[in-house]
Coordinates of C-alpha atoms and ligand atoms in Angstrom, one line a residue:
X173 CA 0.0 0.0 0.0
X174 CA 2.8 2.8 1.0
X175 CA 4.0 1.6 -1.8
X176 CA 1.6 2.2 -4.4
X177 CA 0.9 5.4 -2.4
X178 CA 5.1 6.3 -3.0
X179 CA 5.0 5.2 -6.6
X180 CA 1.6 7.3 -7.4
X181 CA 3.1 10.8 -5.6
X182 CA 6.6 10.0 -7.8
X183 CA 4.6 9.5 -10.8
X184 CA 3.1 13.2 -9.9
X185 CA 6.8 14.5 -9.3
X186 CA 7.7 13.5 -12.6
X187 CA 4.4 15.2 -14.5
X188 CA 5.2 18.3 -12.7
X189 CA 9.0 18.7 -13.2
X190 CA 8.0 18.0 -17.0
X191 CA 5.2 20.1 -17.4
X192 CA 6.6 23.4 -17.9
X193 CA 7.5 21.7 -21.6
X194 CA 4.1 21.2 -22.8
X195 CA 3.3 25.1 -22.5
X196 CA 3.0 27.5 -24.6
X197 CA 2.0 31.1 -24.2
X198 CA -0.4 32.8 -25.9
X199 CA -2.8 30.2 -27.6
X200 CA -6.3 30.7 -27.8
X201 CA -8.4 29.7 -24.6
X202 CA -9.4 26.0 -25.5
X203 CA -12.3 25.8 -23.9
X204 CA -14.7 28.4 -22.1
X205 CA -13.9 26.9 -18.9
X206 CA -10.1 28.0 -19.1
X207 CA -10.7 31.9 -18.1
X208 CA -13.1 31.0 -15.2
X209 CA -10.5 28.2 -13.8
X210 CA -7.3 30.2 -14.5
X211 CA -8.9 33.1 -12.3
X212 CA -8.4 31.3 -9.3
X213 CA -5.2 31.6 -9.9
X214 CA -4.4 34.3 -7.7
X215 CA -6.6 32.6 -4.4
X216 CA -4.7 29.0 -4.6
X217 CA -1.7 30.2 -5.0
X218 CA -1.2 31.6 -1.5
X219 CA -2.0 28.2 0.1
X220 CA 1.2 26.3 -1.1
X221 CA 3.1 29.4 0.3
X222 CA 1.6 29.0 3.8
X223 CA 1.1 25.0 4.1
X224 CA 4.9 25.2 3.3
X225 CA 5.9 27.6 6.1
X226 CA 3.6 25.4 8.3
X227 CA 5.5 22.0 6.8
X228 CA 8.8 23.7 7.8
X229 CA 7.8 24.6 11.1
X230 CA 6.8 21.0 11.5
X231 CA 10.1 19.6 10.4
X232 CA 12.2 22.2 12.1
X233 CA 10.6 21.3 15.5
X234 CA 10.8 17.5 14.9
X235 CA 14.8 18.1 14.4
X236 CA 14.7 19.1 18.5
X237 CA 11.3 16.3 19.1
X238 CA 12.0 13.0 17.8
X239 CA 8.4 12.3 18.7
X240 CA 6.5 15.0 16.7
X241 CA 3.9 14.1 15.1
X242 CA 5.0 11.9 11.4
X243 CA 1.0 11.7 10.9
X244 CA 1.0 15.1 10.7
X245 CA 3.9 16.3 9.0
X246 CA 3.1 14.1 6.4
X247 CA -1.3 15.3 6.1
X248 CA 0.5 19.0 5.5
X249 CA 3.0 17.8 3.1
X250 CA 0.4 16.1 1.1
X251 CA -2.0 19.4 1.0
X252 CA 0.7 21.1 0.1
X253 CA 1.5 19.3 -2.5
X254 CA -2.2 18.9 -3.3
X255 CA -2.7 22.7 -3.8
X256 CA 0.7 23.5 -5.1
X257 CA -0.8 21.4 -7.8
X258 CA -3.7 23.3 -8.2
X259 CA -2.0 26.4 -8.4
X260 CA 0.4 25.2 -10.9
X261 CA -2.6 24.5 -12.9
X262 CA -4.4 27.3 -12.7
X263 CA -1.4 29.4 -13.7
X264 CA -0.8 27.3 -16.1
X265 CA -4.1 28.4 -17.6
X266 CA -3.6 31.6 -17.3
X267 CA -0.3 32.4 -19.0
X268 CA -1.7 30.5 -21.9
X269 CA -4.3 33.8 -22.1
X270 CA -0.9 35.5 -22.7
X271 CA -0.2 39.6 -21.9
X272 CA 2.7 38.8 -19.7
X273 CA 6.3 39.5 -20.1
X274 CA 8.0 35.2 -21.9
X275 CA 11.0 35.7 -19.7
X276 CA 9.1 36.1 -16.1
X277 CA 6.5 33.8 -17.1
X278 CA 9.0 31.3 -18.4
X279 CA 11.0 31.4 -15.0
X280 CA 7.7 31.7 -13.2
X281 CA 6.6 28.8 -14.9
X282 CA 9.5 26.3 -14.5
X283 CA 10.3 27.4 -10.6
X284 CA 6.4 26.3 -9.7
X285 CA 7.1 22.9 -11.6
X286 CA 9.9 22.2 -9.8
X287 CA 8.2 23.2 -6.2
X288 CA 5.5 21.0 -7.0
X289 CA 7.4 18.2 -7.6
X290 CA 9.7 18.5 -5.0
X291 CA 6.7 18.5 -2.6
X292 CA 5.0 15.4 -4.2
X293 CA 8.7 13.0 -4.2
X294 CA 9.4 14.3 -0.7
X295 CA 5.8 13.0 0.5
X296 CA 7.1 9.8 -1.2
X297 CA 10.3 9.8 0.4
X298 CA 8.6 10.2 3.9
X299 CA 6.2 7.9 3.3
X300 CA 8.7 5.4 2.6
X301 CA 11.5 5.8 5.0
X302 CA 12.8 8.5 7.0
X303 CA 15.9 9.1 5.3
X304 CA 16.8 12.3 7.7
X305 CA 19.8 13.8 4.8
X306 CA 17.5 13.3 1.6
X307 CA 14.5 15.3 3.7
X308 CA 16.8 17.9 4.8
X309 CA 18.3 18.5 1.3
X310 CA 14.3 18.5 -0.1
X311 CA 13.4 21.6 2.7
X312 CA 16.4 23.3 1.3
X313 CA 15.2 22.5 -2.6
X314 CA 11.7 23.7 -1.5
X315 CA 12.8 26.9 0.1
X316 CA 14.3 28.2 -2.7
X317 CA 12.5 26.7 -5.6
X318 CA 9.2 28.7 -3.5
X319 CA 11.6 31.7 -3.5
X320 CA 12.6 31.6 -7.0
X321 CA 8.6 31.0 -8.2
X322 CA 6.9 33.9 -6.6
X323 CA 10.0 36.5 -7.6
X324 CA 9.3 36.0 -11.1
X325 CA 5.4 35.8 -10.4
X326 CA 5.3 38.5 -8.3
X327 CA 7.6 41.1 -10.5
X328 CA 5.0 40.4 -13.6
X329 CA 1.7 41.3 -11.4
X330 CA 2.9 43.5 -9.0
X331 CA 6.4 44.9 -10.0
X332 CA 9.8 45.1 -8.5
X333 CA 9.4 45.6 -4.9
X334 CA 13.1 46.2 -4.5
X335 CA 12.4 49.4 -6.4
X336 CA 11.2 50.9 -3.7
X337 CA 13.7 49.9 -1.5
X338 CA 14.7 52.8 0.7
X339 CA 18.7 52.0 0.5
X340 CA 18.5 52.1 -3.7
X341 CA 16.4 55.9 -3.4
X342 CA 19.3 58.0 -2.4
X343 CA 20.2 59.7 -5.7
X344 CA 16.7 60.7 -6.1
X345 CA 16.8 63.6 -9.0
X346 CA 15.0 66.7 -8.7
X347 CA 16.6 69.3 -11.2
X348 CA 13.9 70.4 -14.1
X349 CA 16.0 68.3 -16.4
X350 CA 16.1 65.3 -14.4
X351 CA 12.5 65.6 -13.9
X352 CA 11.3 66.1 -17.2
X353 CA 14.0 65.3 -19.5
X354 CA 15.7 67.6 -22.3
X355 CA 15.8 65.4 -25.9
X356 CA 19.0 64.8 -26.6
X357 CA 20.4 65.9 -29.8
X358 CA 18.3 64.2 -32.3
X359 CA 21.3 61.9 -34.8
X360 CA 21.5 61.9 -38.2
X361 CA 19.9 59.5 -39.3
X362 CA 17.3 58.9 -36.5
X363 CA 15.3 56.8 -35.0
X364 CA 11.8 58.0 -34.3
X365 CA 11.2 56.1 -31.4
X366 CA 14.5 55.9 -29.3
X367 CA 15.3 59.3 -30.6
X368 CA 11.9 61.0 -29.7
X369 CA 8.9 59.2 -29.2
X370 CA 10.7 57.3 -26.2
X371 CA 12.4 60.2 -24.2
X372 CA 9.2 62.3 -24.3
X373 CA 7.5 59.3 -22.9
X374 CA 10.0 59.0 -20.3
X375 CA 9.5 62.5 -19.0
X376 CA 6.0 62.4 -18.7
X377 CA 4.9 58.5 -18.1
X378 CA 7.1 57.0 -16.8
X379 CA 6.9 58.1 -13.3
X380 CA 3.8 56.2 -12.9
X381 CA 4.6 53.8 -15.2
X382 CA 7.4 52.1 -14.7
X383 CA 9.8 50.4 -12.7
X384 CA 8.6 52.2 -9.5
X385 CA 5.1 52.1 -10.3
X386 CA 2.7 50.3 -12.7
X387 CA -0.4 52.1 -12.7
X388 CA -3.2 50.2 -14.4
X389 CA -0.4 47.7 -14.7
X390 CA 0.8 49.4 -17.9
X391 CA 4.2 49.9 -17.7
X392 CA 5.6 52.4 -20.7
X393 CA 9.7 52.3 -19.8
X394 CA 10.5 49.7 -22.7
X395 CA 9.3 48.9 -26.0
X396 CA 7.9 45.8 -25.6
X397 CA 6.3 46.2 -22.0
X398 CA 4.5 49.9 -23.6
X399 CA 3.6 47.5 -26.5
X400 CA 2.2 45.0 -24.3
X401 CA -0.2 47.9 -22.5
X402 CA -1.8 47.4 -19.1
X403 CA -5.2 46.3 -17.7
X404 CA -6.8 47.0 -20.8
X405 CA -4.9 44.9 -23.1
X406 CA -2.7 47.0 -25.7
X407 CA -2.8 50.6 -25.4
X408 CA -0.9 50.9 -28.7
X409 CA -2.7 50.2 -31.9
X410 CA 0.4 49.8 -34.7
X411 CA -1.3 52.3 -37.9
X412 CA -4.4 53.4 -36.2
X413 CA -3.5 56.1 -33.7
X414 CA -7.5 57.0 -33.5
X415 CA -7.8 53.4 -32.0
X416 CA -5.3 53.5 -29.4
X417 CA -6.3 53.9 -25.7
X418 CA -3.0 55.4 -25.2
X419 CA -3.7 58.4 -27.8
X420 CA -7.4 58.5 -26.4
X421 CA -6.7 59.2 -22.9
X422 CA -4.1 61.8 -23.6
X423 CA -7.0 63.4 -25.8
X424 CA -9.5 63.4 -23.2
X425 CA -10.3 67.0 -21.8
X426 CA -8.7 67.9 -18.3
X427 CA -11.7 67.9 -16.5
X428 CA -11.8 64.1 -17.4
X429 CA -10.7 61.6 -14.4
X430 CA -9.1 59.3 -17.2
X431 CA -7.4 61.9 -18.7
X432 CA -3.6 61.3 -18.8
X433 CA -1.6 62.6 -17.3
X434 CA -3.1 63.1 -14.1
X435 CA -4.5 66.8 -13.9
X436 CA -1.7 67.8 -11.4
X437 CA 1.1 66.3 -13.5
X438 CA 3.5 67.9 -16.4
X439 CA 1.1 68.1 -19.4
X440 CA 1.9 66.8 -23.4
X441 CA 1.9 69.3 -25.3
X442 CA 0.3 69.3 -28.7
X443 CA 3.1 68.9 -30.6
X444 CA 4.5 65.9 -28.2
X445 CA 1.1 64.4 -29.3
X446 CA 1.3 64.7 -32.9
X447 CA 4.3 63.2 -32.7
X448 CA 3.4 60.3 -31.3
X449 CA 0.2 59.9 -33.0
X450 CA 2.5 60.1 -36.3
X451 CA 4.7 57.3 -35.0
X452 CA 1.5 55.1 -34.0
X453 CA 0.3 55.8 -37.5
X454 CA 3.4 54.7 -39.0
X455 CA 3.5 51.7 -37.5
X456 CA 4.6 51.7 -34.1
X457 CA 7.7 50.5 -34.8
X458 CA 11.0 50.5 -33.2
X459 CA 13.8 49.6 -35.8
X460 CA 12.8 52.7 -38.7
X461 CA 16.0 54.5 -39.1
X462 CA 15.2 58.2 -41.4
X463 CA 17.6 60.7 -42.7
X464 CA 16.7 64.4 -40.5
X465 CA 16.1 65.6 -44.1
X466 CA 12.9 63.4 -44.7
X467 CA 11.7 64.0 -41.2
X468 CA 7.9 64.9 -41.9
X469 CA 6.1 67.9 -40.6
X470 CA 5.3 66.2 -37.1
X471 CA 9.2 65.6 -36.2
X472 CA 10.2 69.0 -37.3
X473 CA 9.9 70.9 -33.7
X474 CA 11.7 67.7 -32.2
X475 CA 14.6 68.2 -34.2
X476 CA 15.5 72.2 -33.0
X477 CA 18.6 71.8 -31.0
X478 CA 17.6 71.4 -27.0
X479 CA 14.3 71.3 -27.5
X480 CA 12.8 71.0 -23.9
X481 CA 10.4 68.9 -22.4
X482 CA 9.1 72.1 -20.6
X483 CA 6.0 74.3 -19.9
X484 CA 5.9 77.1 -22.8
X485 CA 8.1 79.8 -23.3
X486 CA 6.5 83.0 -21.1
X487 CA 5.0 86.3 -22.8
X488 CA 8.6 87.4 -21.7
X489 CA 10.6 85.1 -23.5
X490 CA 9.4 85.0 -26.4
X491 CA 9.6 88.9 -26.7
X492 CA 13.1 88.5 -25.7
X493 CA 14.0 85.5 -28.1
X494 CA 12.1 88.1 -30.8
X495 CA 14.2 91.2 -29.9
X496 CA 17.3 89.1 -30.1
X497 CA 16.3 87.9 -33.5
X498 CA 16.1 91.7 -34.3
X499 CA 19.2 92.7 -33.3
X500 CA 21.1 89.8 -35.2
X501 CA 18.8 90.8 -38.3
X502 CA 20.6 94.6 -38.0
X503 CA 23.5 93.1 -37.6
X504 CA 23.7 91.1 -40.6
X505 CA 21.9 93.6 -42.7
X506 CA 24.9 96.1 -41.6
X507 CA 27.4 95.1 -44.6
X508 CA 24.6 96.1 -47.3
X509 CA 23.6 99.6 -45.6
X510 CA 27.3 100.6 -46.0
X511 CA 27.3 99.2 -49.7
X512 CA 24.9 101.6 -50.1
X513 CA 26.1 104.0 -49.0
X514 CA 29.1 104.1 -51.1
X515 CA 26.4 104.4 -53.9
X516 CA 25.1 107.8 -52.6
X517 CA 26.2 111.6 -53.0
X518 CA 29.2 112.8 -50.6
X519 CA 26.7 115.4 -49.3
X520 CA 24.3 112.7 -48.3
X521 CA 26.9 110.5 -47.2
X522 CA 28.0 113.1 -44.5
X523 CA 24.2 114.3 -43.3
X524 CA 24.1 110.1 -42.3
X525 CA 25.6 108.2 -39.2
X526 CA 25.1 104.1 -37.9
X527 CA 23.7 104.0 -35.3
X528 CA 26.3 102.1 -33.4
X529 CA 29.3 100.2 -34.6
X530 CA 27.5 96.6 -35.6
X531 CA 24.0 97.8 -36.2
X532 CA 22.6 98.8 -39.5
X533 CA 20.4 101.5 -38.4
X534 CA 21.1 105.1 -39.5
X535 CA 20.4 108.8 -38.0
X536 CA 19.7 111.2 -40.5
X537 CA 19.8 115.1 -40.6
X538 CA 21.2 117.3 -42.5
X539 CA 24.8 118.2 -43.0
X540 CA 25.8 122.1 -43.5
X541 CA 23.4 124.8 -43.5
X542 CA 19.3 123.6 -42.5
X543 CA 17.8 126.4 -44.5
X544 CA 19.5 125.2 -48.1
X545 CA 17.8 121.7 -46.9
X546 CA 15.2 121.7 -49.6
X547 CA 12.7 118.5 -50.7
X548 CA 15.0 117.6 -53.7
X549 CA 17.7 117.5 -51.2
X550 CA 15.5 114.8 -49.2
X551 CA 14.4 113.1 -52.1
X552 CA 18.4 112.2 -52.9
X553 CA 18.3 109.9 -49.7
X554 CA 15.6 107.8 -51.0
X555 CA 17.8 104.2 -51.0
X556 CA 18.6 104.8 -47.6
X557 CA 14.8 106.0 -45.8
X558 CA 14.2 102.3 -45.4
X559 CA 17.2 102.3 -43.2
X560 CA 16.5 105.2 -40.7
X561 CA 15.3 105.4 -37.7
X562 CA 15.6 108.7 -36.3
X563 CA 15.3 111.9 -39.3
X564 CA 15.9 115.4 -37.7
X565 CA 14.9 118.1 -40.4
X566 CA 14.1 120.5 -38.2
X567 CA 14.7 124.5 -39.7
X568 CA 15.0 123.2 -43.0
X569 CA 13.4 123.8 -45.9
X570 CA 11.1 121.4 -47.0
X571 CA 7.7 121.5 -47.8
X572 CA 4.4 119.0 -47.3
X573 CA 5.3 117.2 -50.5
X574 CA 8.7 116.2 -49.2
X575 CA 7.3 113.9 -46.7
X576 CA 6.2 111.5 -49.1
X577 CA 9.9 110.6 -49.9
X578 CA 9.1 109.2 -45.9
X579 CA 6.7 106.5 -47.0
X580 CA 8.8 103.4 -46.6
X581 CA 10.7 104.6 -43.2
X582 CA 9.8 101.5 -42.1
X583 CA 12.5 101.9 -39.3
X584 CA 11.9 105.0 -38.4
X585 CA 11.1 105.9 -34.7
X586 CA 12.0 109.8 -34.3
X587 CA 11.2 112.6 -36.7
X588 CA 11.6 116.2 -36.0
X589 CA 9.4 118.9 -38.1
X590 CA 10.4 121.2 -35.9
X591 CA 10.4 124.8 -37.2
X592 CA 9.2 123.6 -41.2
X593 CA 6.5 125.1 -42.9
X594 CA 5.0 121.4 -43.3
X595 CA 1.4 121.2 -41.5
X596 CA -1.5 118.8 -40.8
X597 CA -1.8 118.0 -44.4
X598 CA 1.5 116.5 -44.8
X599 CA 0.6 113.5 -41.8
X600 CA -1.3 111.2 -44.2
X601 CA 2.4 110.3 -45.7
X602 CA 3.2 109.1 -42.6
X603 CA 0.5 106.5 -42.1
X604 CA 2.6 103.6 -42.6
X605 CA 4.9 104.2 -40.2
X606 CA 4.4 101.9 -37.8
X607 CA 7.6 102.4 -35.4
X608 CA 7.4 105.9 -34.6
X609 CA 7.5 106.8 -31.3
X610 CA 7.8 110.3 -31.4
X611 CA 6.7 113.2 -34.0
X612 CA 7.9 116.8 -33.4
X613 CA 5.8 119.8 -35.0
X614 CA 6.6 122.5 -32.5
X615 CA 6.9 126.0 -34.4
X616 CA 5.6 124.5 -37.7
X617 CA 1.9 126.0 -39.2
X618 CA 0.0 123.5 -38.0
X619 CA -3.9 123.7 -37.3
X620 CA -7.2 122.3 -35.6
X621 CA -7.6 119.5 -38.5
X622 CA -4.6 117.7 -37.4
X623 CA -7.8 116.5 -35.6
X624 CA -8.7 114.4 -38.2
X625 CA -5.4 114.4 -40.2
X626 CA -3.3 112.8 -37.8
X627 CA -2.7 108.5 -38.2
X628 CA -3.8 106.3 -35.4
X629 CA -0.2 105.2 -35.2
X630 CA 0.6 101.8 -33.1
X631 CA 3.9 103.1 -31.1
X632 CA 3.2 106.6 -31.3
X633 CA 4.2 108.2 -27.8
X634 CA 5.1 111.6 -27.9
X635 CA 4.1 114.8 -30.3
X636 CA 5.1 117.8 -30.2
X637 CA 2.4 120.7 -30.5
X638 CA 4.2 124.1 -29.0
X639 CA 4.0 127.4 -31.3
X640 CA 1.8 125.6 -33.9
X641 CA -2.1 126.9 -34.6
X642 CA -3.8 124.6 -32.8
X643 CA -6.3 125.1 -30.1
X644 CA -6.7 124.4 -26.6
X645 CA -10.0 123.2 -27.4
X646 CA -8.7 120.7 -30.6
X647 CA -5.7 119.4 -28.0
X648 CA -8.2 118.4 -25.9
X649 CA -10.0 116.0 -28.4
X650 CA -7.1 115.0 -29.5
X651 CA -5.7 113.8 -26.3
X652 CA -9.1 112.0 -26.1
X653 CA -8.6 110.7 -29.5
X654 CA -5.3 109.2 -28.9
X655 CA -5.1 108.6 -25.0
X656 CA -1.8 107.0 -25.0
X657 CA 0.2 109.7 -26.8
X658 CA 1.4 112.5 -24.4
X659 CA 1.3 115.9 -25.9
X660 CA 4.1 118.5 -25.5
X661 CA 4.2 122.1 -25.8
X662 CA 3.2 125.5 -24.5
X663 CA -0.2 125.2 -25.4
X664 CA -2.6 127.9 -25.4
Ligands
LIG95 C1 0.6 60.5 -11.6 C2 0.6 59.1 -12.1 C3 0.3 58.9 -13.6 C4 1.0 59.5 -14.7 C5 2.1 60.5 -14.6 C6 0.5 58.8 -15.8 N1 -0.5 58.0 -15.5 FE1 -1.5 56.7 -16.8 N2 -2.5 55.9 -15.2 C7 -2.4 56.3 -13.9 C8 -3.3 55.5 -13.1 C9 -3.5 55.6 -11.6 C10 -4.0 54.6 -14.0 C11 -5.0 53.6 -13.7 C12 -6.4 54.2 -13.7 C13 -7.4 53.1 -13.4 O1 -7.0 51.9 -13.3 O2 -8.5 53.5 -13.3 C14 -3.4 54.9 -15.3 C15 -3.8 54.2 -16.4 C16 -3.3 54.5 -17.7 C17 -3.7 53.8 -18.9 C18 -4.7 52.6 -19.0 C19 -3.9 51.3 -18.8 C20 -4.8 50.1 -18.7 O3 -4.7 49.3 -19.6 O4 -5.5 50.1 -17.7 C21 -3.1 54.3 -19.9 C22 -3.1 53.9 -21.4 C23 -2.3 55.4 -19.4 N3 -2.4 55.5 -18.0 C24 -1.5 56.2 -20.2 C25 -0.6 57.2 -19.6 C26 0.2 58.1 -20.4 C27 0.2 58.1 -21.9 C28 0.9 58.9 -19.6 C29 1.9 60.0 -19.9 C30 1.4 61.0 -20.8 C31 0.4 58.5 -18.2 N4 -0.5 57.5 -18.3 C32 0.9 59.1 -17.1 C33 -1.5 57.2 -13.4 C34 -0.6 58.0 -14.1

């Protein structure tokens, strides 16, 4: 009878040791009972872990009590074995479903096999005789083949728990850069996804899911486990990016709970989106190498040297980055204002200065005597009005008509009148001129229907009104017409 009872749990050793061969991952469910069974997966398994600790205890007290109870020792050994058994099939079950990671599974897989059969040929061995040195190597088989079989099963359900471990958090980076990542310099040729899609889904998934955390138990840090998506199944949907959860929750307004990332979190932008809708489109793959030059449209901001992974330039910045670009605009526009000039009079050469030693930007007014300043004198500047920015014709003299020689001052921020006989009627020549600032009319003829003659002008900030005709009454409306301008002059 023992026996037949040793022969029959060997028997069980041997399926169990071999069963690991038969699997194979990923099949489809062979019968409708598989999913329901398999599900008990996670319940059984737990038994095998505690009967064993109990079966331990057992042996380890009997090692000091020659007398403990063999009965006993050998009922846990066999339910033990019993629901390691059970377990083993149930998992079984459940990694052919598939969605986990070969290698765990694999490891998982083959470590249960062995536990179980150690448990059923130790039974066998106790039923048989007491053989105290091929028990005690079996405990020490079973302790580690139980430790190597829930590592591997407990890294694919629940992650690495040593990743939390306090000792391995001690570099812990906190710089904007560590946080969110800066692209690195984008190769030529590139890969779409290590070179971009990848890092941008480093900086702003990752944290959650990853190594450290598996939200949803979608984890995003390599290209297989993103591929493999999370509770849902794939989040990826190789050429149809309209299908693909993970598009679709990026997508979802803010207000949304399932929006991603969490509300309180670094945002995608839009442009982070394209980009990985255009890769999802494309294929989702992870081997396409392109040349920079055939990048398409949805690469292109990815590819501007440190491009960050950072909230939007402010209102400041980008006036700043746009000023600079002015002022390196002057500067290279500098070596074709002085070809010009060589082009011009020696009278008008000398009435001209740059205004500084790199910019391009001239100061006009006339060399010699102001009065022999006439409006064919003004008119012999004409290739370089596009280059001035501040024109000081004051006591000259020119007429209204000269001021149409002003039209394409694009540049130009200053002009002085001053003591001209030009008046109101001249102004409408100046309606283009969107950068001046100031506008000087003091002692010129000027009257009440520069009221209606004068050009809303964007940057217009000072004029000049003293010893002109003008009322006191026409001032006022005009101050009303044009509130941010302030008006200058003894007015009466
Ligand atoms: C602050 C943490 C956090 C961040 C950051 C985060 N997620 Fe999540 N994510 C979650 C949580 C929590 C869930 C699970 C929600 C649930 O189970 O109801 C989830 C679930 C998901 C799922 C569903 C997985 C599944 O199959 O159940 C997808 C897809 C997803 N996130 C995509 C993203 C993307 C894309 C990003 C980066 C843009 C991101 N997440 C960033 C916390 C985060």
């Amino acid at each position: 009878m023992k026996r037949a009872l040793a022969t029959l749990y060997l028997l069980l050793a041997a399926l169990f040791a071999f069963a690991p061969l038969l699997f194979e991952a990923g099949e489809e469910a062979s019968s409708p009972w598989t999913p329901f069974i398999a599900s008990f997966h996670p319940l059984v398994l737990h038994l095998p872990i505690g009967l064993v600790a109990a079966v331990l205890a057992l042996e380890f007290a009997s090692i000091f009590n020659k007398h403990a109870e063999t009965g006993a020792r050998n009922f846990l050994w066999f339910l033990t074995a019993l629901t390691a058994s059970l377990s083993f099939a149930t998992g079984y079950l459940l990694g052919e479903e598939g969605g986990y990671e070969k290698e765990l599974l694999n490891d998982h897989l083959w470590a249960a096999g062995i536990f179980t059969s150690i448990c059923w040929s130790t039974l066998a061995v106790n039923i048989l005789k007491k053989n105290g040195f091929i028990r005690f190597l079996s405990l020490i088989a079973i302790t580690a083949t139980l430790v190597l079989a829930s590592h591997p099963g407990g890294l694919m359900v629940h992650g690495d728990p040593f990743a939390n471990a306090p000792w391995l958090a001690e570099e812990e980076e906190t710089s904007p850069e560590a946080q969110y990542g800066i692209l690195p310099l984008v190769p030529d040729p590139f890969n779409p996804y290590t070179d971009v899609v990848h890092p941008i889904i480093d900086a702003k998934c990752v944290s959650c899911h990853g190594p450290k955390k598996k939200k949803g138990k979608l984890r995003v840090d390599t290209y297989e486990a993103l591929m493999l998506g999370g509770d849902f199944g794939p989040c990826i949907e190789p050429g149809d990016s309209y299908e693909s959860l993970f598009v679709e929750l990026m997508e979802l307004p803010m207000d949304d709970e399932e929006h991603m990332p969490p509300e309180d979190e670094h945002q995608m932008t839009q442009e982070e989106i394209d980009v990985i809708k255009w890769w999802i489109d494309e294929g989702a793959k992870a081997d396409v190498v392109m040349a920079r030059a055939e990048a398409p449209a949805a690469i292109l901001p990815f590819l501007v040297t440190g491009y960050r992974l950072l909230p939007e330039p402010t209102e400041e910045e980008l006036a700043e980055a746009a000023e600079e670009e002015a002022r390196k605009a002057d500067e290279a526009n500098r070596g074709n204002v002085e070809a010009l000039l060589e082009t011009v009079s020696a009278e008008v050469r000398d009435s001209v200065q740059f205004m500084s030693l790199t910019s391009s930007k001239l100061r006009f007014k006339p060399n010699g005597k102001a009065e022999d300043f006439d409006n064919d004198a003004l008119e012999a500047t004409k290739e370089l009005v596009p280059n001035f920015v501040r024109i000081d014709l004051s006591d000259t003299a020119i007429s209204n008509n000269a001021l149409k020689h002003l039209k394409n001052a694009e540049r130009l921020e200053i002009l002085s009148l001053r003591n001209t006989e030009v008046d109101e009627d001249a102004l409408e020549h100046l309606e283009d001129l969107e950068n001046l600032e100031s506008l000087n009319l003091y002692g010129t003829p000027t009257g009440d229907d520069i009221l209606k003659e004068l050009p809303t002008l964007p940057n217009l900030r000072t004029l000049y009104l003293g010893e002109t005709k003008i009322s006191t009454e026409t001032i006022a409306k005009l101050q009303t017409k044009h509130p941010e301008v302030e008006i200058i002059g003894d007015l009466r």
